[in-house]
């Protein structure tokens, strides 16, 4: 199959990094300036669209030809821009993204850093950032530039020629990266999944503009009033100043050696010597909560049709899981207030005084209402469904922990069953009203936290921070010991997987683990092959003495903050990688099945899908049944999903 390598340079009045490419191309000022391309190994051509040059007919034809693979580094950008500029459909099934390919191989998703990590002789032109800033961004009007707000090629022909050369060089580098990656092709199933990801990003989700606008306005009013109140109480010029506030508190007899942070402000409030000090600290707590950042990100990125697009990053994590961008849908606050619809209605009405009177300080309720700003289009509703205890199911399957698998195939009450196994009590007694019911919480936190070799100290901290359960050190050690004793088959892979990865690295061989998982060494890369047909990649693996464990351990290079840094790992962490990767692949299979059934997925968060379904079509029962279907490459893995319908996005 022929390949068309593409790189473009563009202009828009929208900040690409803050708003995303879909809002970027939605600007009336958007245009493609330069179009660099090359078929296969042919010479590279740059078309200057600002000079009235046109794309050759063979390139225009190739953009719609399924027999020609279009490829770019971060192809979502090229696809979206080309579709908008030329008014054509850029079918994602005809495209491949070398940034995705690089991330899947444990390399940086940044063009310059990927080229460096691969050790290519050809590197990205370092002058690019300044040229992009000059020609692709609006400029500040000054007397020197005649008050213009944009630089055109004729304003600096020499720089423009450099920009053309820069564009050509990017095509060179991108093609060299693709050639280097070609030794390790991704499965066709991953490219089909990426195409679905592109469709989901292209579709986007509807935003209730009134909710977002009112949330931002409500927060501004609250913050302004709170600061005025704090000024009145303290007499400070700026009560937001940490230094000024700490000095004032010291004058009131309150010492703050640990600062005034989220972690300790509750204790400071509870021990406040006067009502005045307590009120000031409460105002500090309430104004310190970031509650509207996501609303602001939504407003920045929403397109002219009120839909937000491009919020999912394919292969955003090394396990292959998606990550979020723009308003970060993967870490939205949960909603826990019981009358969520009423609170949403009050916010939408603009009655901010009523909102505060009914629900307390606005930052807290606004945080819980963030999800509700996302809605289905008129005539539709959301069907939301997610896997039940997916990681616990996968690790039990991978380890052949048969008692847990039997629970998942029958009652599904894994927390109760885990507690019964750990504390040697009848599972029937772990019910509300019985003295043993308190053991369920211990079974839950143990099941969710101990599958990856977590020690007692970290378990104690995790239980406190994530589940608000306080254990003594002795209790934490006891729970860890009891859980490991009750789950001996889950403990075994921690050591077996570590041994397999180390042997594959040291002896440069392939080592089988279980259920289709195996470690395979290739020049410079350790692959963890998964039952679904893809692999995790660990770059430049080697064995080194790990200071933390004082023994030989597996070390590899991984992309962090745009560059490759050393990271050490161990059996529990490797098992966590495998389990999360397999869980991701289960979600991927379900997403493909749901799409084939005609469901329109507009979002997916962790192990959850959000479907925009026209009234009278589809059902929760059908969606969860599809998600619970057996997967051919994971025989006997018991999957189950639960779901609900809603008129705005929420956590049930």
Coordinates of C-alpha atoms in Angstrom, one line a residue, residues 64 73 85 99 165 171 214 233 242 247 291 306 338 345 370 405 411 441 473 487-488 507 522 525 541 594 636 648:
X64 CA -9.8 10.3 -0.3
X73 CA 2.9 12.8 13.5
X85 CA -9.6 23.9 5.0
X99 CA 2.8 9.9 17.5
X165 CA 12.4 24.8 4.9
X171 CA 8.3 15.8 6.7
X214 CA -23.4 30.8 35.4
X233 CA -12.4 40.7 59.5
X242 CA -0.2 33.7 52.5
X247 CA 1.2 36.9 60.3
X291 CA -14.0 24.7 41.2
X306 CA -21.9 24.1 21.4
X338 CA -28.7 13.8 46.6
X345 CA -31.7 23.9 38.1
X370 CA -19.2 20.1 36.5
X405 CA -13.7 -15.9 39.9
X411 CA -23.1 -13.1 43.5
X441 CA -15.1 -1.9 54.3
X473 CA 0.0 0.4 61.7
X487 CA -5.2 -14.6 47.8
X488 CA -2.1 -16.7 47.4
X507 CA 19.0 -13.8 28.3
X522 CA 13.8 -7.4 20.9
X525 CA 12.9 -3.1 23.8
X541 CA 15.6 -2.5 29.5
X594 CA -21.3 -1.1 20.8
X636 CA -13.5 -17.7 31.4
X648 CA -27.2 15.2 31.8

